[in-house]
Tab-separated table of C-alpha atoms in Angstrom:
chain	number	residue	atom	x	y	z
S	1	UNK	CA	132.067	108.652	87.452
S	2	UNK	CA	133.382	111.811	86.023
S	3	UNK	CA	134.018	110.749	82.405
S	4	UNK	CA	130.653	108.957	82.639
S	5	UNK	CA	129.042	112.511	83.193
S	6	UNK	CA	130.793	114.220	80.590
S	7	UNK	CA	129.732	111.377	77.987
S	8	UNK	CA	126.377	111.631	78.650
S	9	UNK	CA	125.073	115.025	80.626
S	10	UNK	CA	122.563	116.880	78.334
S	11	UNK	CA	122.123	120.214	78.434
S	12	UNK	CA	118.026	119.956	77.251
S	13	UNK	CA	116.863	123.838	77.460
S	14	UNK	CA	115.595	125.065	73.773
S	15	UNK	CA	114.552	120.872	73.571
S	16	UNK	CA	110.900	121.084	74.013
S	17	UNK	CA	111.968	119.522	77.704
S	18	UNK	CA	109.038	119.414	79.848
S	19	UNK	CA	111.149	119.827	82.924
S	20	UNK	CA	113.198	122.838	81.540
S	21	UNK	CA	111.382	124.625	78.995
S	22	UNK	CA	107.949	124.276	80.168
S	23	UNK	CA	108.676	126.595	83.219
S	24	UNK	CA	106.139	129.430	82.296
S	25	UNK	CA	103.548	127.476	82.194
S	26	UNK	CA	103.199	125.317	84.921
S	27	UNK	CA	104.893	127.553	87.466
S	28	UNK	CA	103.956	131.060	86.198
S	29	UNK	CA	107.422	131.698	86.035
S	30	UNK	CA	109.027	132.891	82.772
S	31	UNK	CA	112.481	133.336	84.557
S	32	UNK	CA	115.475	130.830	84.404
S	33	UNK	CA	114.721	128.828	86.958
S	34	UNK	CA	117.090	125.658	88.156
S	35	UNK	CA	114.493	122.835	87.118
S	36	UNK	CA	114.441	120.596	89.378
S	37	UNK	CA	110.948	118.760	89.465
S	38	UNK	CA	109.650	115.750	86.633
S	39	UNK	CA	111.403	112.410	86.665
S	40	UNK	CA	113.647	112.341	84.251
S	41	UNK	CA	116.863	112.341	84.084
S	42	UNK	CA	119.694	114.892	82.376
S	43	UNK	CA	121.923	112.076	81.003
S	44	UNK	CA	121.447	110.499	77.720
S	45	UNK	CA	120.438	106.767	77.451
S	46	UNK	CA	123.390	104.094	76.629
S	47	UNK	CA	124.929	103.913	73.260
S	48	UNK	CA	124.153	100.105	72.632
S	49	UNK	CA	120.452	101.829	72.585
S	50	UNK	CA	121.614	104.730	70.430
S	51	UNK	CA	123.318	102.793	68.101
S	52	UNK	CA	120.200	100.640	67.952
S	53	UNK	CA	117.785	103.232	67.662
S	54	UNK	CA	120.069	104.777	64.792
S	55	UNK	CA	120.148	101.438	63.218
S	56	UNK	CA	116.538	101.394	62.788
S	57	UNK	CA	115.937	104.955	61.495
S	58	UNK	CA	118.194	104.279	58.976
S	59	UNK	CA	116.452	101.393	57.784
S	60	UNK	CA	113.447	104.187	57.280
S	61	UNK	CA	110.050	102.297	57.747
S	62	UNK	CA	108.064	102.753	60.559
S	63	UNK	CA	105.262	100.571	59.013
S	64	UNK	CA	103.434	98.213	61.667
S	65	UNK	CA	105.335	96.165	63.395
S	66	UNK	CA	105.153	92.527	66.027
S	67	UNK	CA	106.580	92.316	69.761
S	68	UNK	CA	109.396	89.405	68.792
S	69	UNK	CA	110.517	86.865	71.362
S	70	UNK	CA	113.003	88.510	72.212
S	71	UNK	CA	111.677	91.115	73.292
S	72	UNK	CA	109.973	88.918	75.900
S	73	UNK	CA	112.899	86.374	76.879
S	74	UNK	CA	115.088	90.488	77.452
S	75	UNK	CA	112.273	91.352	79.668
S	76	UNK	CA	111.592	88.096	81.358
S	77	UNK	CA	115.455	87.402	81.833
S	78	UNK	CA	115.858	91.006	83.631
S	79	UNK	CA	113.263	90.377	86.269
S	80	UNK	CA	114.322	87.099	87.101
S	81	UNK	CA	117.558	88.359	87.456
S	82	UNK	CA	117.432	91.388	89.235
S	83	UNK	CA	114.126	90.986	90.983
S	84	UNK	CA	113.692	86.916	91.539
S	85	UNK	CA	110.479	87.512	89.473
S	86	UNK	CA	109.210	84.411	87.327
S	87	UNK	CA	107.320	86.200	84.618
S	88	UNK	CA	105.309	84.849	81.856
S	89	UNK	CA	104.728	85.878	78.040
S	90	UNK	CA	101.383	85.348	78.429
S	91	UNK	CA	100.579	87.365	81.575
S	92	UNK	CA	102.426	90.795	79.529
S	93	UNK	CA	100.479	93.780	77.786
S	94	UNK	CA	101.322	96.720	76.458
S	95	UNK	CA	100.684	100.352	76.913
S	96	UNK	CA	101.964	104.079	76.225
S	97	UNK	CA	102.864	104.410	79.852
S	98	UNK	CA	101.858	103.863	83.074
S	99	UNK	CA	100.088	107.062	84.033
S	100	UNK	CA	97.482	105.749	80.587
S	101	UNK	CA	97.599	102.132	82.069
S	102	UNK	CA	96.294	103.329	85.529
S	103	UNK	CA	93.348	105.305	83.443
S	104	UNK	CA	92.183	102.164	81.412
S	105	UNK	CA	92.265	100.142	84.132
S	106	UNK	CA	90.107	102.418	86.516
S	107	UNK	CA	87.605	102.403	83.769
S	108	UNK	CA	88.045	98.081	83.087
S	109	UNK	CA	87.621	97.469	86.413
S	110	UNK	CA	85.647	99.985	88.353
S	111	UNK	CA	82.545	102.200	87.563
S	112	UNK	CA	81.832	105.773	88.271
S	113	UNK	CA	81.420	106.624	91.724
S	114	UNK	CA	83.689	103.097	93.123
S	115	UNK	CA	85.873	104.395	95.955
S	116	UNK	CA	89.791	103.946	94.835
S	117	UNK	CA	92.315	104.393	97.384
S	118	UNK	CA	95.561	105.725	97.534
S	119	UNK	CA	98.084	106.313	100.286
S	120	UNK	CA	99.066	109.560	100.770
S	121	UNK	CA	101.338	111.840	99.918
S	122	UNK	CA	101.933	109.931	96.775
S	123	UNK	CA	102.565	110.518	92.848
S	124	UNK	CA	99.783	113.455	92.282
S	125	UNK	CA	98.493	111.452	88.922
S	126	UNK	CA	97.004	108.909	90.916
S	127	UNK	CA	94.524	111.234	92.638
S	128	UNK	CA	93.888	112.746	89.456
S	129	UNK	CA	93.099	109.533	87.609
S	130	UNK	CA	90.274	108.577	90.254
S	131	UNK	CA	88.928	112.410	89.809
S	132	UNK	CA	89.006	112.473	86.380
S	133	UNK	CA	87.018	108.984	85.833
S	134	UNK	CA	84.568	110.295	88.127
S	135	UNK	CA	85.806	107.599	91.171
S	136	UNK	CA	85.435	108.352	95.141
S	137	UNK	CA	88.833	109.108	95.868
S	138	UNK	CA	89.811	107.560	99.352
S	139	UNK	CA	93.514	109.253	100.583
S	140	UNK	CA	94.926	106.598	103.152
S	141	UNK	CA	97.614	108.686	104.925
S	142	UNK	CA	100.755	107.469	105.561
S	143	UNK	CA	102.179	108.079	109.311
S	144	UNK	CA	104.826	110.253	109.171
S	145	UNK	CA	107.984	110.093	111.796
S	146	UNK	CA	109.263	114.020	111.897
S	147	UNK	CA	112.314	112.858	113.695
S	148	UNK	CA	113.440	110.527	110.778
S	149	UNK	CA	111.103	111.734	107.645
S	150	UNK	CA	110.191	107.899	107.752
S	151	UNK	CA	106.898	107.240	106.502
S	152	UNK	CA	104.846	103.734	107.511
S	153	UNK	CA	101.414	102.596	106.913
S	154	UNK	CA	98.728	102.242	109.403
S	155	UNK	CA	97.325	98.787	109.192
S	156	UNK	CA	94.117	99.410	111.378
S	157	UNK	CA	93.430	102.930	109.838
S	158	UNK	CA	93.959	101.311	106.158
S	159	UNK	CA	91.609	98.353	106.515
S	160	UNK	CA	89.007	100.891	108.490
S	161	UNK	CA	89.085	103.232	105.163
S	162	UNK	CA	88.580	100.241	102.941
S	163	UNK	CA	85.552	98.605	104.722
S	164	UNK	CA	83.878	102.808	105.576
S	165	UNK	CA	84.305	103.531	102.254
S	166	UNK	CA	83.632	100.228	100.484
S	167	UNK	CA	86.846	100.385	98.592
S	168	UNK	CA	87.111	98.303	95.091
S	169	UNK	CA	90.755	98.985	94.095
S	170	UNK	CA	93.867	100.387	95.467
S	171	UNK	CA	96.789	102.364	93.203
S	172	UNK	CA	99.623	101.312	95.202
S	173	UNK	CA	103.419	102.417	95.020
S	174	UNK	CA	106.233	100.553	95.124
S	175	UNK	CA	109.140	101.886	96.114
S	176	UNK	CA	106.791	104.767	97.113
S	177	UNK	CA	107.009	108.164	94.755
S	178	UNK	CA	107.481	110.857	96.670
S	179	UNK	CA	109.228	108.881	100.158
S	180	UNK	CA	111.191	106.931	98.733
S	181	UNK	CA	110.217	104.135	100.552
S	182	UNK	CA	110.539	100.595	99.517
S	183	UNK	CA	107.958	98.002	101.286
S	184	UNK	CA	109.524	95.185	103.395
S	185	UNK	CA	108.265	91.840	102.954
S	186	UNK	CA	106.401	92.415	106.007
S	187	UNK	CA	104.532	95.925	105.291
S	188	UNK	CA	103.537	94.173	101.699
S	189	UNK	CA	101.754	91.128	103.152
S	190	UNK	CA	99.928	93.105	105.648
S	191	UNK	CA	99.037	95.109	102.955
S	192	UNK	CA	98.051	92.525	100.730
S	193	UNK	CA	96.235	90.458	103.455
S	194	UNK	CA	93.836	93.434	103.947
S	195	UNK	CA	92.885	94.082	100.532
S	196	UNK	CA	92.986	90.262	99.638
S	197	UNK	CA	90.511	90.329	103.009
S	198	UNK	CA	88.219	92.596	101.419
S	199	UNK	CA	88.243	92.012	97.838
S	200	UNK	CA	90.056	95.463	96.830
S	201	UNK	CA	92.158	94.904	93.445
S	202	UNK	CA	95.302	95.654	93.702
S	203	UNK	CA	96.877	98.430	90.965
S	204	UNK	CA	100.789	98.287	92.108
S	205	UNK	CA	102.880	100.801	90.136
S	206	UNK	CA	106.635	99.579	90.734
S	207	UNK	CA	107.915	101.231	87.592
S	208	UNK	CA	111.393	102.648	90.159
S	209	UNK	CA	111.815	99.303	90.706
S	210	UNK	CA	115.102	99.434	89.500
S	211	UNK	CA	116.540	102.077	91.518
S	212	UNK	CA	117.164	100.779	94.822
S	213	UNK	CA	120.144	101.989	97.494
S	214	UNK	CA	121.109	99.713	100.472
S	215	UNK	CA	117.675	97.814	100.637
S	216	UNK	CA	116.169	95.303	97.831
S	217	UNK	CA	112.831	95.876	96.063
S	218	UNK	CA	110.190	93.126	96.390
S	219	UNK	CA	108.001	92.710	93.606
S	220	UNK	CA	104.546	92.115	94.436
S	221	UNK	CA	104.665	89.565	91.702
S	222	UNK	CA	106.693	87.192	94.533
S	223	UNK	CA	103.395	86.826	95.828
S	224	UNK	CA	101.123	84.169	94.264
S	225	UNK	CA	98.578	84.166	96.811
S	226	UNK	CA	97.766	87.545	95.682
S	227	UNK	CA	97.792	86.856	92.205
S	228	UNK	CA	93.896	86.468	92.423
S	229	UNK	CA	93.644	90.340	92.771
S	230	UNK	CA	97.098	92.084	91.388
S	231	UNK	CA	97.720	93.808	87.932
S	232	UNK	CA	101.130	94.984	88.014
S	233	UNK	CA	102.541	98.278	86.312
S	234	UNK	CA	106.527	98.467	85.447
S	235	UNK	CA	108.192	99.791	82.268
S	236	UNK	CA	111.898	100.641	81.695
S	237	UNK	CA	111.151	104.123	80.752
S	238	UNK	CA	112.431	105.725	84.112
S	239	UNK	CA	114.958	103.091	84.471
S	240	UNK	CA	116.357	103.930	81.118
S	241	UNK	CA	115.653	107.492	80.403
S	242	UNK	CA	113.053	106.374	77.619
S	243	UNK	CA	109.601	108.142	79.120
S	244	UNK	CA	108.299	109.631	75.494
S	245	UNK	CA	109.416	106.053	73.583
S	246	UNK	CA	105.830	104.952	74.828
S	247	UNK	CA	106.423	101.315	75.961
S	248	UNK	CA	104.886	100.545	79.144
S	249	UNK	CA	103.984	96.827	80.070
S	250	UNK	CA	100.750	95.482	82.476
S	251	UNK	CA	101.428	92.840	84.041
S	252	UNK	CA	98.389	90.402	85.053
S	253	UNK	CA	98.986	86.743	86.404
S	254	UNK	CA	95.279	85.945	86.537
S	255	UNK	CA	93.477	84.285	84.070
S	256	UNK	CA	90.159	85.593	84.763
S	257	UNK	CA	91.410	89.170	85.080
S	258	UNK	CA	93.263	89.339	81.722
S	259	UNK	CA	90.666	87.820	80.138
S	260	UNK	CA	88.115	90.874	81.390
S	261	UNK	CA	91.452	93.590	80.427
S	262	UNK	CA	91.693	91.987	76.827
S	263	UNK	CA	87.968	92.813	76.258
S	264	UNK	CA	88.411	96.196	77.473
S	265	UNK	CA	91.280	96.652	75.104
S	266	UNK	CA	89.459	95.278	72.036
S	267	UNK	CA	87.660	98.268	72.533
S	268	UNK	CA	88.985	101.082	74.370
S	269	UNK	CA	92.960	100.668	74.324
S	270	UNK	CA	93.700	99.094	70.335
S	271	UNK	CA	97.362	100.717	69.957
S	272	UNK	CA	99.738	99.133	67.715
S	273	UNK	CA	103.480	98.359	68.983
S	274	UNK	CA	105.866	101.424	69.074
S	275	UNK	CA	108.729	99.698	67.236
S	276	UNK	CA	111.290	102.101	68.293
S	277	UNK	CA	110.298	102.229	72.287
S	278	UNK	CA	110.369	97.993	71.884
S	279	UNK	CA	113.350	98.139	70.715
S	280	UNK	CA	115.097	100.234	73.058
S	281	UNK	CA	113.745	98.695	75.879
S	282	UNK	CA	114.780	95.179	74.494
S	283	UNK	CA	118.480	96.309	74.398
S	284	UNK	CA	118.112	98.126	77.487
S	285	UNK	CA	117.466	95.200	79.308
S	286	UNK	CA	119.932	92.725	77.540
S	287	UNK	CA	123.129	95.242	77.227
S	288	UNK	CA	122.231	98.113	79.403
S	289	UNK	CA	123.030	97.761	83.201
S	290	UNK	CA	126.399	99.310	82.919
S	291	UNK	CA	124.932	102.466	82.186
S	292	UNK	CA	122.446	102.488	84.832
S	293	UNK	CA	124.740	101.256	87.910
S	294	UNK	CA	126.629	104.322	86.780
S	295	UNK	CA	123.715	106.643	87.188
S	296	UNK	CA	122.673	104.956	90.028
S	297	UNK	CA	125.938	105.755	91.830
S	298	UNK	CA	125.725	109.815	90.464
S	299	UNK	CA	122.226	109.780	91.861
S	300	UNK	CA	123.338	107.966	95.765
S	301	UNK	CA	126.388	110.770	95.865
S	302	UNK	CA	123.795	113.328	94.964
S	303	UNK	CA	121.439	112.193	97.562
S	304	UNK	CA	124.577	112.031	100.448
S	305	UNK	CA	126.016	115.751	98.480
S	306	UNK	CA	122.749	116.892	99.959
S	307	UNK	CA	122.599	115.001	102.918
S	308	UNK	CA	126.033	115.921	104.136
S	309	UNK	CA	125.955	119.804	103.030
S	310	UNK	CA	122.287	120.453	105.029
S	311	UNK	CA	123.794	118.952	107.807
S	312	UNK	CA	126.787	121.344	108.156
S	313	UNK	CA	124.225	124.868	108.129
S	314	UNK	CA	122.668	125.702	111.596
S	315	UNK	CA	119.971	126.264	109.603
S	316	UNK	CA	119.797	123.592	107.328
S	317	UNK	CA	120.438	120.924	109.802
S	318	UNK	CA	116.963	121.234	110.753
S	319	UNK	CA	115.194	120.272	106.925
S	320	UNK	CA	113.924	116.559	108.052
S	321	UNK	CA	115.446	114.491	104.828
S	322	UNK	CA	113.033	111.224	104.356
S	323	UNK	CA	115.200	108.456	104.463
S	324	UNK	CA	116.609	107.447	100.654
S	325	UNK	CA	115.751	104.067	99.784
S	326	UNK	CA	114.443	104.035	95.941
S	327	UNK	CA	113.647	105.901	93.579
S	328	UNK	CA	115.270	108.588	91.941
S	329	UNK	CA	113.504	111.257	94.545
S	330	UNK	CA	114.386	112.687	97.720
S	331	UNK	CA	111.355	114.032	99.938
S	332	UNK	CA	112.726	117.094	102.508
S	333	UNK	CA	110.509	118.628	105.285
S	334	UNK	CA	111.132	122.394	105.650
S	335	UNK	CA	108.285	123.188	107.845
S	336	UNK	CA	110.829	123.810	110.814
S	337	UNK	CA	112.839	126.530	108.840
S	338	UNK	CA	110.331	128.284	106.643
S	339	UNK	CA	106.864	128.692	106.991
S	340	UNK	CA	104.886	126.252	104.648
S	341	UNK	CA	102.857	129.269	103.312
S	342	UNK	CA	105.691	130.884	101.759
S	343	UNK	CA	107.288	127.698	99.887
S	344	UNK	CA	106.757	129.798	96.567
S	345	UNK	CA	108.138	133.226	97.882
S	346	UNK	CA	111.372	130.933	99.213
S	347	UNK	CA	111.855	128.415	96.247
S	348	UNK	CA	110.577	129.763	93.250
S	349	UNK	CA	110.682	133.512	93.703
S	350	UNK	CA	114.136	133.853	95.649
S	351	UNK	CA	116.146	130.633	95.176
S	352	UNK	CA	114.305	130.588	91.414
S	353	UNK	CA	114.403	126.659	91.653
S	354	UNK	CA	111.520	124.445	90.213
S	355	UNK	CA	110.899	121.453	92.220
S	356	UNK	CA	107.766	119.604	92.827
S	357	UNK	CA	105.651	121.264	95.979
S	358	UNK	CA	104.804	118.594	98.704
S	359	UNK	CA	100.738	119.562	98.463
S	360	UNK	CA	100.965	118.162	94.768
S	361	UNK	CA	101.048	114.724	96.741
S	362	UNK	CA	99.117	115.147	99.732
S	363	UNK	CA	97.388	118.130	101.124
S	364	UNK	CA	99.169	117.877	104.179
S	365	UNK	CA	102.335	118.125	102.946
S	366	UNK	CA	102.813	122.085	101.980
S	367	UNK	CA	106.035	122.623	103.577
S	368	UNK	CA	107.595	119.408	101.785
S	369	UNK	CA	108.966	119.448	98.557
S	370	UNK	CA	110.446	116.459	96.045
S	371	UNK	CA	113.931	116.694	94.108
S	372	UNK	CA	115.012	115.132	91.323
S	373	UNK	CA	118.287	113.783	92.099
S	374	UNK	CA	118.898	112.330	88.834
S	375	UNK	CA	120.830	114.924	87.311
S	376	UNK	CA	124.604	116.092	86.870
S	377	UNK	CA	126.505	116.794	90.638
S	378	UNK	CA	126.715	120.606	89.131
S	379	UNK	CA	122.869	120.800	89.299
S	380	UNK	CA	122.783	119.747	92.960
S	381	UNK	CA	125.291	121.468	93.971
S	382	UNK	CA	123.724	124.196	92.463
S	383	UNK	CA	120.471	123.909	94.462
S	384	UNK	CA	122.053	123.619	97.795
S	385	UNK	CA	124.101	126.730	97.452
S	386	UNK	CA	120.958	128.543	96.841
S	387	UNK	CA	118.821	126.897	99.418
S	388	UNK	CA	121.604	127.748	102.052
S	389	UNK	CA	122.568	131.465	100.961
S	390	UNK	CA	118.652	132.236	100.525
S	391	UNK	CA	118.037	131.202	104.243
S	392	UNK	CA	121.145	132.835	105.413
S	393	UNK	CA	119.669	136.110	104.210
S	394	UNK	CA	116.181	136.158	104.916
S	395	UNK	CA	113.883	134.923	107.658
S	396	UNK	CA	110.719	133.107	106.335
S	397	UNK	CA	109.872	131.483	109.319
C-alpha cells in the first residue's frame, strides 16, 4: 500500500483544485486550511488511463468524435461483473455529470411547482436542484440511531410525505452520500413498492457504487418491476478520479421514458461526446480495477485510522461515527463534545480544517460534519491530531 501512495499521491495546491485552492471563497477563509471536504480524491488515476489519455493528445485533434462499441461492451461488461447488472446499449445516455443529469431531468419530467423528494441529510445538490427549477422540495428525514450513527428510513412517514404532498419524483441515493449507507434488498423494495404505489419516478444516483466495504451494493437496475418508473444515474468519475473529464451516463430501461428524455435532449441537452472523458472511462473499466482495490483499501484503513484513534481519547470516544459501508465519506456526530453552534469556531477557526458542515445536508444536522477519506494516511492522520489536541485544550461544549 505504501509504494502505491508514493506512485500516485498528488500534492494539488497552486492546481486550480476546487477542494484546496478554492478555500477563500467558499469558507471565508484565506488561511491554509487541511482540505478536507469535495469528493475527490488526492491520488492520480491509473497509468493504463494516463498512457491512454497521452496517446490521444498526441495524436492532436479533438474534432467531433462517436461513442464506439467498445465503449459500451467496457461499460456493460463492468456492471455485469461487479454489480450482476444486465445493461443494454440502448437503454445508455450521456451527460457532463450527474449533478447536470439530475437538472435536465427535473425539468423533462416535472413542471414548476411538482413536489420532489429527497431523504434527508443527503448530497446538498439535490435540494438545490429542486430550488433552483422552481420544484416543492419535500425533505423525507431519515431516522437517525445516536447510539450507532445508523441511519434507516421510515416507511410509514415516507409514503405519508408522498401522498400529503402529492410527490411526482424522488432523487434517491444509493449507497447514501453523506451516511454511507448502502440499501439492503429489503429497504430498496419497500422503497420502491411505495413510490411504484404512487406513481413517483424514481431518480436513483448510485454513482459510489463502486466503493463498497464489507456489504454489496444493489443496483436498482436488479429490479425490473420497477423499470416502469426508474432512470438511473452512475458514471466512473468518482470511481476513477475523472470528475472534470465530463462523462456521466443515464441510464433508462423504459421505452416510453427514453423516448420522452430523447425529445427533451433534442432540445435542451445537444452535447457532443467528450472524446477524452470516453476514453478514460473505457480503459478504466476494462484495465483499471487494480488501481481502485488499492485505493479502496487506503480509504477502509483511513476510515478504521479514525475509528480506532477517536476511540482511545476520553473525549473523542464520544463523536458517534455513522457506520462505514460505501462511499468514500465518513459522517461523525459531535453534538455530544462541542456545541453544534460553534462547529466553525472548532473546525475551521482552531483546528483550520475544511470539511463539509452536516447542515449542508440536512438542517438538522449542524453538529455533524462529512470527511473525505479518500486521501493519503498523512492527511488523516493529520486531521485527527488536530481534532484531539484542539479538544484537549479548549471546552466548546
Amino acid at each position: 500500500m505504501q509504494d502505491f501512495i508514493q506512485e500516485h499521491f498528488i500534492n494539488r495546491k497552486n492546481t486550480n483544485s476546487s477542494k484546496w485552492d478554492n478555500l477563500a471563497v467558499r469558507f471565508n477563509d484565506n488561511r491554509d486550511l487541511l482540505a478536507m471536504w469535495v469528493a475527490d480524491m488526492e491520488f492520480k488515476t491509473a497509468k493504463e488511463i494516463l498512457s491512454a489519455i497521452n496517446e490521444r493528445v498526441n495524436h492532436g485533434i479533438f474534432g467531433y468524435s462517436l461513442t464506439p462499441n467498445s465503449y459500451y461492451e467496457s461499460f456493460i461488461s463492468w456492471m455485469k461483473q461487479y454489480h450482476n447488472v444486465e445493461l443494454k446499449k440502448e437503454w445508455i445516455r450521456f451527460n457532463l455529470g450527474v449533478v447536470n443529469s439530475i437538472y435536465h431531468l427535473i425539468n423533462c419530467f416535472s413542471k414548476e411547482n411538482d413536489s420532489i423528494l429527497i431523504l434527508s441529510p443527503v448530497y446538498y445538490p439535490f435540494a438545490r436542484a429542486v430550488k433552483d427549477n422552481h420544484r416543492k422540495l419535500v425533505e423525507n428525514e431519515l431516522v437517525y440511531n445516536e447510539d450507532n450513527g445508523e441511519f434507516c428510513i421510515d416507511y410509514d412517514k415516507l409514503e405519508k410525505d408522498i401522498v400529503t404532498n402529492d410527490v411526482k419524483m424522488v432523487i434517491f441515493c444509493s449507497p447514501h452520500n453523506p451516511i454511507s449507507r448502502i440499501w439492503n434488498a429489503d429497504e430498496l423494495k419497500k422503497c420502491f413498492d411505495i413510490f411504484k404505489k404512487h406513481n413517483v419516478l424514481i431518480i436513483s444516483d448510485e454513482i459510489h457504487q463502486d466503493f463498497t466495504y464489507k456489504k454489496s451494493f444493489i443496483s436498482a437496475l436488479n429490479y425490473e418491476e420497477y423499470f416502469d418508473n426508474l432512470i438511473i444515474l452512475n458514471a466512473a468519475s468518482k470511481t476513477f478520479n475523472l470528475a472534470c473529464l465530463l462523462n456521466s451516463h443515464i441510464i433508462i430501461p423504459n421505452e416510453k421514458l427514453l423516448a420522452v428524455y430523447d425529445e427533451f435532449a433534442k432540445r435542451f441537452n445537444q452535447i457532443e461526446t467528450n472524446i477524452i472523458g470516453q476514453l478514460a472511462t473505457e480503459i478504466a473499466y476494462k484495465k483499471a480495477r487494480y488501481w481502485l482495490e488499492n485505493v479502496k483499501e487506503i480509504i477502509y484503513k483511513n476510515y478504521l485510522y479514525i475509528k480506532d484513534e477517536f476511540a482511545k481519547d476520553e473525549i473523542t470516544k464520544n463523536i458517534i461515527i455513522s457506520p462505514f459501508e460505501g462511499t468514500y465519506l465518513l459522517f461523525l456526530n459531535f453534538s455530544k463534545v462541542i456545541n453544534e453552534n460553534r462547529m466553525k469556531e472548532f473546525i475551521q477557526d482552531d483546528c483550520m480544517i475544511a470539511i463539509d458542515y452536516g447542515d449542508w445536508f440536512g438542517k438538522d444536522y449542524k453538529g455533524f460534519m462529512r470527511v473525505n477519506l479518500a486521501t493519503a494516511p498523512i492527511h488523516i492522520e493529520e486531521f485527527v491530531k488536530r481534532v484531539k489536541n484542539q479538544l484537549k485544550i479548549k471546552d466548546y461544549r
